[in-house]
Amino acid sequence: MDINRANQHQQVAREDLVMFINACLSCTGQREFYGDGYGQRVSIDFLHDYILGNYRLLYTRTLAAGINHFNQAQIILKLLATGKHTPPEHRQEEGALIAAALTALPPQRGWEVLQQLRKRSINNRRSRAIARDYLQQKRDINFDAVKYRSKFRAIASHAHLTLPGELGNFLFGKWKQQVYQTELFEIFRQAHYSAQAVYQLPFTVAEGLAAKHGIKREVFLSRIQEQMTLNEKLRFQTSANRTEVEIDINLGRLPLTRLALYILSLPLDTRKQQWEILNQALEKSAAFTLRKSPLKLGRVAAVLDCSYSSSGSAEKHRRPLGVALATHYLLKAASQEYQAFWTASTSDPLLILPRGQTDLATPLLDALDWGADLVVLVTDGWENDPPSGASEILRVYRDRLDPKQKTSIIHCNPVYNADDFSLHPLSHTIPTVGLRDAEDLPTMLGFARFAEGTASLAELEAYLAERVKQMLRV
């Protein structure tokens, strides 16, 4: 009886952790096509608290599991807020993982995490040490002090940090210092009085000062581009188009999924005119992704959802469709033989549009008939043409035609289902894994065996422990 109870406990723990990791791969607390943002945030916050309270060590190690930035930030904050509950034997590993994950976050997210410490009144010794170490490892602390000035000031005050050089005067001196020896600080001071100096500042800082000086939008956007990051260029491209300013975007620097989303935002005529350039950019980005995360596959079929629900939401516009398009190019580059089957027939994926009902059954039948070694389905799992058509096909295929599972079938879901704290499954006969970005696919294919239920809790723990070693080695 005791052995049975232990086995049941391990099974529940494994299912809980798989559910949590899957949620952390896809959920960003934003509105989805089938769910509002509030429900997403409440659902994922409850799940965080549940896993933290019951499996603290594994909750911490989830930081190394390839989850998205939103959930990494939540884990860091919750661990720092509850540091007194950390067992002494795990304190060093937990601190190292928090520091490594915080450093790896994009700068704007890292600074936001530290500012949240102040807003949530988290001010213990470890949180102050984390803030201090984060500042010390910055390559250009002066640049960050200008670009994130208000956040930097709030964090330095909250954590009682000692600031080197002119940082203290710059952040707290109320402009009593007439001239700064630090070049960027001096440019920032001059930009309050000189419109010319504005163009030497980071874009987000310069934008407010440009408005103060009354600089016309089109003039400002045309002259500030050298100071803009790639993400800023993408974000403000629509604004630039309205003012007939050409934003120079280096497609070769864009990550695969971000590039796919950018291409889908372009008008169809533009995609047709620039087809060679855009196609080549996607192929190069896919090849670069595979150099970073090698993936070699045999005969692969992809079932890709381009139904109307793949248009996403106002906050995640075309996100599911962008993930599908990026996955198409990644699998094509990684496979010896490859064939894509879309829910709506298309001769050119670059010209794809989200439209129609979700008919997964037809492309799935075509994919299975093609005879692939691996079938990857990228869809939110809500099929309605006919309802449960693909689910029934998968059940019959597994029970009658492929009981030994010679063909691997994996459902990659880019959308979190807040109602039941999970991803909406297409069928319980195949594993469902979260997929925030196509670049995560190599990791998710390895994680699929845990979602399938064929691996034990011990194997999942070993998997997370190995991911921790890899993360802390970097």
CSV table of C-alpha atoms in Angstrom, one decimal:
chain,number,residue,atom,x,y,z
A,1,MET,CA,0.0,0.0,0.0
A,2,ASP,CA,2.8,2.4,0.9
A,3,ILE,CA,4.5,1.7,-2.4
A,4,ASN,CA,1.3,2.4,-4.3
A,5,ARG,CA,0.9,5.7,-2.4
A,6,ALA,CA,4.5,6.7,-3.2
A,7,ASN,CA,3.9,5.9,-6.9
A,8,GLN,CA,0.7,7.9,-6.9
A,9,HIS,CA,2.5,10.8,-5.3
A,10,GLN,CA,5.3,10.7,-7.9
A,11,GLN,CA,2.8,10.6,-10.7
A,12,VAL,CA,0.9,13.6,-9.3
A,13,ALA,CA,4.1,15.5,-8.9
A,14,ARG,CA,5.3,14.7,-12.4
A,15,GLU,CA,1.9,15.8,-13.9
A,16,ASP,CA,1.9,19.0,-11.8
A,17,LEU,CA,5.4,19.9,-13.0
A,18,VAL,CA,4.8,19.1,-16.6
A,19,MET,CA,1.6,21.2,-16.5
A,20,PHE,CA,3.5,24.1,-14.9
A,21,ILE,CA,6.5,24.0,-17.4
A,22,ASN,CA,4.1,23.8,-20.3
A,23,ALA,CA,2.2,26.9,-18.9
A,24,CYS,CA,5.4,28.8,-18.5
A,25,LEU,CA,6.4,28.1,-22.1
A,26,SER,CA,3.2,29.7,-23.6
A,27,CYS,CA,1.5,32.0,-21.1
A,28,THR,CA,2.5,35.7,-21.0
A,29,GLY,CA,-0.4,37.0,-19.0
A,30,GLN,CA,-1.8,38.7,-22.1
A,31,ARG,CA,-5.1,38.3,-23.9
A,32,GLU,CA,-5.5,35.4,-26.3
A,33,PHE,CA,-8.0,34.7,-29.0
A,34,TYR,CA,-10.2,32.6,-26.6
A,35,GLY,CA,-9.3,34.2,-23.3
A,36,ASP,CA,-8.9,37.7,-21.7
A,37,GLY,CA,-5.7,39.0,-20.1
A,38,TYR,CA,-7.1,39.1,-16.6
A,39,GLY,CA,-8.0,35.4,-16.6
A,40,GLN,CA,-4.6,34.6,-17.9
A,41,ARG,CA,-2.8,36.5,-15.1
A,42,VAL,CA,-5.0,35.1,-12.3
A,43,SER,CA,-4.6,31.5,-13.6
A,44,ILE,CA,-0.8,31.6,-14.1
A,45,ASP,CA,-0.3,33.4,-10.7
A,46,PHE,CA,-2.3,30.7,-8.9
A,47,LEU,CA,-0.2,28.0,-10.7
A,48,HIS,CA,3.0,29.7,-9.7
A,49,ASP,CA,2.0,29.8,-6.0
A,50,TYR,CA,0.8,26.2,-6.1
A,51,ILE,CA,4.1,24.8,-7.5
A,52,LEU,CA,6.3,27.1,-5.3
A,53,GLY,CA,4.5,25.9,-2.2
A,54,ASN,CA,4.7,22.2,-3.0
A,55,TYR,CA,7.9,21.8,-5.0
A,56,ARG,CA,10.2,24.7,-4.3
A,57,LEU,CA,13.4,23.1,-5.6
A,58,LEU,CA,11.9,22.0,-8.9
A,59,TYR,CA,10.1,25.4,-9.1
A,60,THR,CA,13.5,27.1,-8.9
A,61,ARG,CA,15.0,24.7,-11.5
A,62,THR,CA,12.2,25.6,-13.9
A,63,LEU,CA,14.3,28.8,-14.5
A,64,ALA,CA,16.6,26.6,-16.6
A,65,ALA,CA,13.9,24.8,-18.5
A,66,GLY,CA,13.7,27.2,-21.4
A,67,ILE,CA,10.5,29.0,-20.2
A,68,ASN,CA,9.6,32.5,-21.5
A,69,HIS,CA,10.8,35.7,-20.0
A,70,PHE,CA,7.4,36.6,-18.4
A,71,ASN,CA,7.4,33.5,-16.2
A,72,GLN,CA,11.1,33.7,-15.5
A,73,ALA,CA,10.5,37.2,-14.0
A,74,GLN,CA,7.6,35.8,-11.9
A,75,ILE,CA,9.7,33.0,-10.5
A,76,ILE,CA,12.6,35.3,-9.6
A,77,LEU,CA,10.2,37.7,-7.7
A,78,LYS,CA,8.4,34.9,-5.9
A,79,LEU,CA,11.7,33.2,-4.8
A,80,LEU,CA,13.1,36.5,-3.6
A,81,ALA,CA,9.9,37.3,-1.7
A,82,THR,CA,10.0,33.9,0.1
A,83,GLY,CA,13.7,33.4,0.7
A,84,LYS,CA,13.2,32.5,4.3
A,85,HIS,CA,11.5,29.3,3.2
A,86,THR,CA,14.6,28.1,1.2
A,87,PRO,CA,16.2,25.0,2.8
A,88,PRO,CA,19.9,25.8,3.7
A,89,GLU,CA,21.2,23.0,1.4
A,90,HIS,CA,19.5,24.6,-1.6
A,91,ARG,CA,20.2,28.3,-0.9
A,92,GLN,CA,23.4,28.5,-3.0
A,93,GLU,CA,21.8,26.9,-6.1
A,94,GLU,CA,18.7,29.0,-5.8
A,95,GLY,CA,20.7,32.2,-5.5
A,96,ALA,CA,22.9,31.3,-8.5
A,97,LEU,CA,19.9,30.4,-10.7
A,98,ILE,CA,18.1,33.7,-9.8
A,99,ALA,CA,21.3,35.7,-10.6
A,100,ALA,CA,21.9,33.8,-13.9
A,101,ALA,CA,18.3,34.1,-15.0
A,102,LEU,CA,18.1,37.8,-14.2
A,103,THR,CA,21.3,38.5,-16.1
A,104,ALA,CA,20.0,36.6,-19.1
A,105,LEU,CA,16.7,38.6,-19.3
A,106,PRO,CA,16.5,41.4,-21.9
A,107,PRO,CA,17.6,44.6,-20.1
A,108,GLN,CA,14.2,46.2,-20.0
A,109,ARG,CA,12.8,43.1,-18.3
A,110,GLY,CA,15.7,42.8,-15.9
A,111,TRP,CA,15.2,46.4,-14.7
A,112,GLU,CA,11.5,45.9,-14.5
A,113,VAL,CA,12.0,42.9,-12.2
A,114,LEU,CA,14.2,44.9,-9.9
A,115,GLN,CA,11.7,47.7,-9.8
A,116,GLN,CA,9.0,45.2,-8.9
A,117,LEU,CA,11.0,44.4,-5.8
A,118,ARG,CA,10.4,48.0,-4.6
A,119,LYS,CA,6.7,48.0,-5.6
A,120,ARG,CA,6.2,44.7,-3.7
A,121,SER,CA,8.2,45.8,-0.7
A,122,ILE,CA,10.7,43.0,-1.1
A,123,ASN,CA,13.8,44.3,0.6
A,124,ASN,CA,15.7,41.4,2.3
A,125,ARG,CA,19.4,40.9,2.3
A,126,ARG,CA,19.4,38.5,-0.7
A,127,SER,CA,17.3,40.8,-2.9
A,128,ARG,CA,19.6,43.7,-2.2
A,129,ALA,CA,22.6,41.5,-3.1
A,130,ILE,CA,20.9,40.4,-6.3
A,131,ALA,CA,20.3,44.1,-7.2
A,132,ARG,CA,23.9,45.0,-6.4
A,133,ASP,CA,25.4,42.2,-8.4
A,134,TYR,CA,23.1,42.9,-11.4
A,135,LEU,CA,24.4,46.5,-11.6
A,136,GLN,CA,28.0,45.4,-11.2
A,137,GLN,CA,27.9,43.0,-14.1
A,138,LYS,CA,26.5,45.6,-16.5
A,139,ARG,CA,29.0,46.3,-19.3
A,140,ASP,CA,27.9,50.0,-19.8
A,141,ILE,CA,26.3,51.1,-16.5
A,142,ASN,CA,26.3,54.7,-17.6
A,143,PHE,CA,24.1,53.9,-20.7
A,144,ASP,CA,21.6,52.0,-18.5
A,145,ALA,CA,21.6,54.9,-16.0
A,146,VAL,CA,20.5,57.2,-18.8
A,147,LYS,CA,18.1,54.8,-20.6
A,148,TYR,CA,16.4,53.5,-17.4
A,149,ARG,CA,17.0,56.5,-15.2
A,150,SER,CA,13.8,56.4,-13.2
A,151,LYS,CA,14.0,52.7,-12.6
A,152,PHE,CA,17.7,52.9,-11.8
A,153,ARG,CA,17.1,55.6,-9.2
A,154,ALA,CA,14.3,53.7,-7.6
A,155,ILE,CA,16.3,50.5,-7.4
A,156,ALA,CA,19.4,52.2,-6.0
A,157,SER,CA,17.3,53.9,-3.3
A,158,HIS,CA,15.4,50.8,-2.4
A,159,ALA,CA,18.4,48.5,-2.2
A,160,HIS,CA,20.6,51.2,-0.5
A,161,LEU,CA,23.3,50.8,-3.2
A,162,THR,CA,26.6,52.7,-3.2
A,163,LEU,CA,27.1,54.2,-6.6
A,164,PRO,CA,30.5,54.8,-8.2
A,165,GLY,CA,31.8,57.9,-9.9
A,166,GLU,CA,29.2,60.5,-11.0
A,167,LEU,CA,26.3,58.0,-10.9
A,168,GLY,CA,25.0,59.3,-7.6
A,169,ASN,CA,25.0,62.9,-8.6
A,170,PHE,CA,23.4,62.1,-12.0
A,171,LEU,CA,20.6,60.2,-10.4
A,172,PHE,CA,20.0,62.2,-7.3
A,173,GLY,CA,21.8,65.5,-7.7
A,174,LYS,CA,18.8,67.5,-9.0
A,175,TRP,CA,21.1,69.0,-11.7
A,176,LYS,CA,23.3,70.8,-9.1
A,177,GLN,CA,26.4,69.6,-11.0
A,178,GLN,CA,26.9,72.0,-13.9
A,179,VAL,CA,29.2,69.8,-16.1
A,180,TYR,CA,29.6,66.0,-16.1
A,181,GLN,CA,32.9,64.3,-16.9
A,182,THR,CA,31.0,61.3,-18.1
A,183,GLU,CA,30.3,62.0,-21.7
A,184,LEU,CA,26.8,60.4,-21.9
A,185,PHE,CA,25.7,62.2,-18.7
A,186,GLU,CA,26.9,65.5,-20.1
A,187,ILE,CA,25.1,64.9,-23.4
A,188,PHE,CA,21.9,64.1,-21.5
A,189,ARG,CA,22.3,67.4,-19.6
A,190,GLN,CA,22.9,69.4,-22.8
A,191,ALA,CA,19.9,67.7,-24.5
A,192,HIS,CA,17.6,69.6,-22.1
A,193,TYR,CA,18.7,72.8,-23.7
A,194,SER,CA,20.0,71.8,-27.2
A,195,ALA,CA,17.9,70.0,-29.8
A,196,GLN,CA,21.0,68.8,-31.6
A,197,ALA,CA,22.2,66.8,-28.5
A,198,VAL,CA,19.0,64.8,-28.5
A,199,TYR,CA,20.1,62.7,-31.4
A,200,GLN,CA,23.1,61.3,-29.4
A,201,LEU,CA,20.8,59.8,-26.7
A,202,PRO,CA,19.1,56.4,-26.6
A,203,PHE,CA,15.8,56.5,-28.5
A,204,THR,CA,13.4,56.1,-25.6
A,205,VAL,CA,15.1,59.0,-23.8
A,206,ALA,CA,15.4,61.2,-26.9
A,207,GLU,CA,11.8,60.7,-27.8
A,208,GLY,CA,10.5,62.7,-24.8
A,209,LEU,CA,13.1,65.4,-25.2
A,210,ALA,CA,12.3,65.7,-28.9
A,211,ALA,CA,8.7,66.5,-28.0
A,212,LYS,CA,9.9,69.1,-25.4
A,213,HIS,CA,11.9,70.8,-28.2
A,214,GLY,CA,9.0,70.6,-30.6
A,215,ILE,CA,10.9,68.5,-33.2
A,216,LYS,CA,8.6,67.2,-35.9
A,217,ARG,CA,8.0,63.5,-35.7
A,218,GLU,CA,9.2,62.7,-39.3
A,219,VAL,CA,12.4,64.7,-38.7
A,220,PHE,CA,13.1,63.0,-35.4
A,221,LEU,CA,12.5,59.5,-36.7
A,222,SER,CA,14.7,60.0,-39.8
A,223,ARG,CA,17.6,61.3,-37.7
A,224,ILE,CA,17.4,59.1,-34.6
A,225,GLN,CA,17.7,55.7,-36.3
A,226,GLU,CA,21.3,55.0,-35.4
A,227,GLN,CA,20.3,55.2,-31.7
A,228,MET,CA,17.3,52.8,-32.1
A,229,THR,CA,17.5,49.1,-31.2
A,230,LEU,CA,16.1,46.5,-33.6
A,231,ASN,CA,13.0,46.1,-31.4
A,232,GLU,CA,12.4,49.8,-31.3
A,233,LYS,CA,12.6,50.0,-35.1
A,234,LEU,CA,10.0,47.3,-35.4
A,235,ARG,CA,7.8,48.9,-32.9
A,236,PHE,CA,7.8,52.3,-34.5
A,237,GLN,CA,7.7,51.2,-38.1
A,238,THR,CA,4.0,51.8,-38.5
A,239,SER,CA,4.4,55.3,-37.0
A,240,ALA,CA,7.2,56.0,-39.5
A,241,ASN,CA,5.2,54.8,-42.4
A,242,ARG,CA,2.4,57.3,-41.5
A,243,THR,CA,5.0,60.1,-41.7
A,244,GLU,CA,6.6,58.6,-44.9
A,245,VAL,CA,9.9,57.9,-43.1
A,246,GLU,CA,11.8,54.8,-44.1
A,247,ILE,CA,13.0,52.7,-41.2
A,248,ASP,CA,16.1,50.7,-42.0
A,249,ILE,CA,15.6,47.2,-40.6
A,250,ASN,CA,18.3,44.6,-40.8
A,251,LEU,CA,16.3,41.4,-41.3
A,252,GLY,CA,19.4,39.3,-40.8
A,253,ARG,CA,19.5,40.3,-37.1
A,254,LEU,CA,16.0,39.3,-36.3
A,255,PRO,CA,15.3,36.1,-34.4
A,256,LEU,CA,13.2,33.6,-36.5
A,257,THR,CA,9.8,34.0,-34.8
A,258,ARG,CA,10.2,37.8,-34.6
A,259,LEU,CA,11.1,37.8,-38.3
A,260,ALA,CA,8.0,35.7,-39.2
A,261,LEU,CA,5.8,38.1,-37.2
A,262,TYR,CA,7.3,41.1,-39.0
A,263,ILE,CA,6.8,39.6,-42.4
A,264,LEU,CA,3.1,38.7,-41.6
A,265,SER,CA,2.6,42.4,-40.6
A,266,LEU,CA,3.5,43.5,-44.1
A,267,PRO,CA,0.8,44.0,-46.8
A,268,LEU,CA,0.4,41.1,-49.3
A,269,ASP,CA,1.7,43.3,-52.1
A,270,THR,CA,4.9,44.1,-50.2
A,271,ARG,CA,5.4,40.4,-49.4
A,272,LYS,CA,5.0,39.5,-53.1
A,273,GLN,CA,7.4,42.3,-54.3
A,274,GLN,CA,10.1,41.4,-51.7
A,275,TRP,CA,9.5,37.6,-51.8
A,276,GLU,CA,13.1,36.7,-52.5
A,277,ILE,CA,14.5,38.9,-49.8
A,278,LEU,CA,12.0,37.8,-47.2
A,279,ASN,CA,12.3,34.1,-48.0
A,280,GLN,CA,16.1,34.2,-47.9
A,281,ALA,CA,16.0,36.1,-44.6
A,282,LEU,CA,13.7,33.3,-43.1
A,283,GLU,CA,16.0,30.6,-44.4
A,284,LYS,CA,19.1,32.3,-43.0
A,285,SER,CA,17.4,32.9,-39.6
A,286,ALA,CA,16.4,29.2,-39.5
A,287,ALA,CA,19.9,28.1,-40.3
A,288,PHE,CA,21.3,30.4,-37.6
A,289,THR,CA,18.8,29.0,-35.1
A,290,LEU,CA,20.0,25.4,-35.9
A,291,ARG,CA,23.6,26.4,-35.4
A,292,LYS,CA,22.8,27.5,-31.9
A,293,SER,CA,20.5,24.5,-31.1
A,294,PRO,CA,21.3,21.7,-33.5
A,295,LEU,CA,18.4,19.5,-34.7
A,296,LYS,CA,18.7,16.8,-37.3
A,297,LEU,CA,15.5,15.1,-38.4
A,298,GLY,CA,14.5,12.5,-41.0
A,299,ARG,CA,11.1,12.5,-42.8
A,300,VAL,CA,9.0,15.2,-41.2
A,301,ALA,CA,5.4,16.4,-41.8
A,302,ALA,CA,4.1,19.6,-40.3
A,303,VAL,CA,0.3,20.3,-39.8
A,304,LEU,CA,0.1,24.0,-39.4
A,305,ASP,CA,-3.0,26.0,-38.3
A,306,CYS,CA,-3.7,29.2,-40.3
A,307,SER,CA,-7.4,29.4,-39.3
A,308,TYR,CA,-8.9,32.7,-38.1
A,309,SER,CA,-8.0,32.0,-34.5
A,310,SER,CA,-4.3,32.1,-35.4
A,311,SER,CA,-4.8,35.8,-35.8
A,312,GLY,CA,-4.3,36.0,-32.0
A,313,SER,CA,-5.4,39.0,-30.1
A,314,ALA,CA,-4.7,42.8,-30.0
A,315,GLU,CA,-1.8,42.1,-27.5
A,316,LYS,CA,-0.5,39.1,-29.4
A,317,HIS,CA,-1.3,40.0,-32.9
A,318,ARG,CA,-0.8,37.0,-35.3
A,319,ARG,CA,1.3,35.3,-32.7
A,320,PRO,CA,0.0,31.8,-33.3
A,321,LEU,CA,0.3,32.2,-37.1
A,322,GLY,CA,3.8,33.6,-36.7
A,323,VAL,CA,4.9,30.6,-34.7
A,324,ALA,CA,3.5,28.3,-37.3
A,325,LEU,CA,5.3,30.1,-40.2
A,326,ALA,CA,8.6,30.1,-38.2
A,327,THR,CA,8.2,26.4,-37.3
A,328,HIS,CA,7.7,25.7,-41.0
A,329,TYR,CA,11.0,27.2,-42.0
A,330,LEU,CA,12.8,25.6,-39.0
A,331,LEU,CA,11.6,22.1,-39.7
A,332,LYS,CA,12.3,22.5,-43.4
A,333,ALA,CA,15.9,23.4,-42.6
A,334,ALA,CA,16.3,20.6,-40.0
A,335,SER,CA,14.8,17.7,-42.0
A,336,GLN,CA,16.1,15.4,-44.7
A,337,GLU,CA,12.6,15.3,-46.2
A,338,TYR,CA,9.9,17.7,-45.3
A,339,GLN,CA,6.3,18.5,-46.2
A,340,ALA,CA,3.9,21.1,-44.8
A,341,PHE,CA,0.1,20.7,-44.6
A,342,TRP,CA,-1.8,23.9,-43.8
A,343,THR,CA,-5.4,24.0,-42.6
A,344,ALA,CA,-6.2,26.3,-45.6
A,345,SER,CA,-4.6,25.3,-48.8
A,346,THR,CA,-1.8,27.6,-49.9
A,347,SER,CA,0.9,27.5,-52.5
A,348,ASP,CA,3.1,30.0,-50.7
A,349,PRO,CA,3.4,30.2,-46.9
A,350,LEU,CA,4.9,33.7,-47.2
A,351,LEU,CA,1.5,34.9,-48.4
A,352,ILE,CA,-0.5,33.1,-45.7
A,353,LEU,CA,-3.4,34.9,-44.0
A,354,PRO,CA,-5.4,33.8,-40.9
A,355,ARG,CA,-8.8,32.7,-42.3
A,356,GLY,CA,-11.6,30.2,-42.1
A,357,GLN,CA,-12.6,27.5,-39.7
A,358,THR,CA,-10.1,25.1,-38.0
A,359,ASP,CA,-10.0,21.9,-40.1
A,360,LEU,CA,-7.1,19.9,-38.7
A,361,ALA,CA,-8.5,16.5,-39.8
A,362,THR,CA,-7.8,17.0,-43.5
A,363,PRO,CA,-4.2,18.1,-43.3
A,364,LEU,CA,-3.5,15.5,-40.6
A,365,LEU,CA,-4.8,12.7,-42.8
A,366,ASP,CA,-2.6,14.0,-45.6
A,367,ALA,CA,0.4,14.1,-43.3
A,368,LEU,CA,-0.1,10.6,-42.1
A,369,ASP,CA,-0.7,9.3,-45.6
A,370,TRP,CA,2.6,10.9,-46.7
A,371,GLY,CA,4.4,8.5,-44.3
A,372,ALA,CA,6.4,10.8,-42.1
A,373,ASP,CA,8.7,9.6,-39.2
A,374,LEU,CA,7.6,12.6,-37.2
A,375,VAL,CA,4.4,14.7,-37.4
A,376,VAL,CA,4.4,18.1,-35.7
A,377,LEU,CA,1.1,19.9,-35.3
A,378,VAL,CA,1.2,23.6,-34.5
A,379,THR,CA,-2.2,24.7,-33.4
A,380,ASP,CA,-4.1,26.1,-30.4
A,381,GLY,CA,-6.0,22.8,-30.3
A,382,TRP,CA,-9.5,24.2,-30.8
A,383,GLU,CA,-10.8,22.4,-33.9
A,384,ASN,CA,-14.3,23.0,-35.2
A,385,ASP,CA,-14.5,21.8,-38.8
A,386,PRO,CA,-15.5,19.1,-37.8
A,387,PRO,CA,-15.3,19.3,-34.0
A,388,SER,CA,-12.9,16.6,-32.7
A,389,GLY,CA,-12.1,15.4,-36.2
A,390,ALA,CA,-8.4,15.3,-35.8
A,391,SER,CA,-8.7,13.9,-32.2
A,392,GLU,CA,-10.7,10.9,-33.5
A,393,ILE,CA,-8.2,10.3,-36.3
A,394,LEU,CA,-5.4,10.3,-33.9
A,395,ARG,CA,-7.3,7.9,-31.6
A,396,VAL,CA,-7.9,5.4,-34.4
A,397,TYR,CA,-4.4,5.8,-35.8
A,398,ARG,CA,-2.8,5.0,-32.5
A,399,ASP,CA,-5.2,2.2,-31.5
A,400,ARG,CA,-5.5,0.4,-34.9
A,401,LEU,CA,-2.8,1.5,-37.4
A,402,ASP,CA,0.2,2.4,-35.3
A,403,PRO,CA,-0.1,0.8,-31.8
A,404,LYS,CA,3.7,0.5,-31.5
A,405,GLN,CA,4.0,4.3,-32.2
A,406,LYS,CA,6.5,4.0,-35.0
A,407,THR,CA,5.4,7.5,-36.1
A,408,SER,CA,6.1,10.2,-33.5
A,409,ILE,CA,3.3,12.7,-33.3
A,410,ILE,CA,3.7,15.9,-31.2
A,411,HIS,CA,1.2,18.8,-30.7
A,412,CYS,CA,3.0,22.1,-30.1
A,413,ASN,CA,0.5,24.7,-28.7
A,414,PRO,CA,1.5,28.4,-28.6
A,415,VAL,CA,-1.6,29.3,-26.6
A,416,TYR,CA,-2.2,28.9,-22.8
A,417,ASN,CA,-5.7,27.9,-21.7
A,418,ALA,CA,-6.4,29.7,-18.4
A,419,ASP,CA,-9.6,27.8,-17.6
A,420,ASP,CA,-7.8,24.6,-16.6
A,421,PHE,CA,-4.2,25.9,-16.1
A,422,SER,CA,-2.9,24.0,-19.1
A,423,LEU,CA,-2.6,23.9,-22.9
A,424,HIS,CA,-5.8,22.8,-24.7
A,425,PRO,CA,-4.9,19.3,-25.9
A,426,LEU,CA,-5.7,18.1,-29.4
A,427,SER,CA,-5.8,14.5,-28.3
A,428,HIS,CA,-4.8,12.6,-25.2
A,429,THR,CA,-3.1,10.0,-27.3
A,430,ILE,CA,-0.3,12.4,-28.2
A,431,PRO,CA,1.8,14.7,-26.1
A,432,THR,CA,1.0,18.5,-26.0
A,433,VAL,CA,3.9,20.9,-25.3
A,434,GLY,CA,3.9,24.7,-25.1
A,435,LEU,CA,5.8,26.6,-27.8
A,436,ARG,CA,6.3,30.3,-27.3
A,437,ASP,CA,8.8,30.7,-30.1
A,438,ALA,CA,9.8,28.3,-33.0
A,439,GLU,CA,13.4,28.6,-31.7
A,440,ASP,CA,12.3,26.6,-28.7
A,441,LEU,CA,11.3,23.6,-30.8
A,442,PRO,CA,14.5,21.6,-30.3
A,443,THR,CA,14.1,21.9,-26.5
A,444,MET,CA,10.4,21.0,-26.8
A,445,LEU,CA,10.9,17.9,-28.8
A,446,GLY,CA,13.2,16.7,-26.0
A,447,PHE,CA,10.6,17.7,-23.4
A,448,ALA,CA,7.7,15.9,-25.2
A,449,ARG,CA,8.4,12.5,-23.5
A,450,PHE,CA,7.6,14.1,-20.2
A,451,ALA,CA,4.3,15.5,-21.5
A,452,GLU,CA,3.5,12.1,-23.0
A,453,GLY,CA,3.7,10.5,-19.6
A,454,THR,CA,6.2,7.8,-20.5
A,455,ALA,CA,9.0,9.3,-18.3
A,456,SER,CA,9.1,9.1,-14.5
A,457,LEU,CA,9.4,11.9,-12.0
A,458,ALA,CA,13.0,10.9,-11.4
A,459,GLU,CA,13.8,11.3,-15.1
A,460,LEU,CA,12.1,14.8,-15.0
A,461,GLU,CA,14.2,15.8,-12.0
A,462,ALA,CA,17.3,14.6,-13.7
A,463,TYR,CA,16.4,16.5,-16.8
A,464,LEU,CA,15.9,19.7,-14.9
A,465,ALA,CA,19.1,19.1,-12.9
A,466,GLU,CA,21.1,18.8,-16.2
A,467,ARG,CA,19.5,22.0,-17.5
A,468,VAL,CA,20.6,23.8,-14.3
A,469,LYS,CA,24.2,22.6,-14.9
A,470,GLN,CA,24.1,23.9,-18.4
A,471,MET,CA,22.7,27.3,-17.4
A,472,LEU,CA,25.2,27.8,-14.6
A,473,ARG,CA,28.1,26.8,-16.8
A,474,VAL,CA,27.4,29.6,-19.2
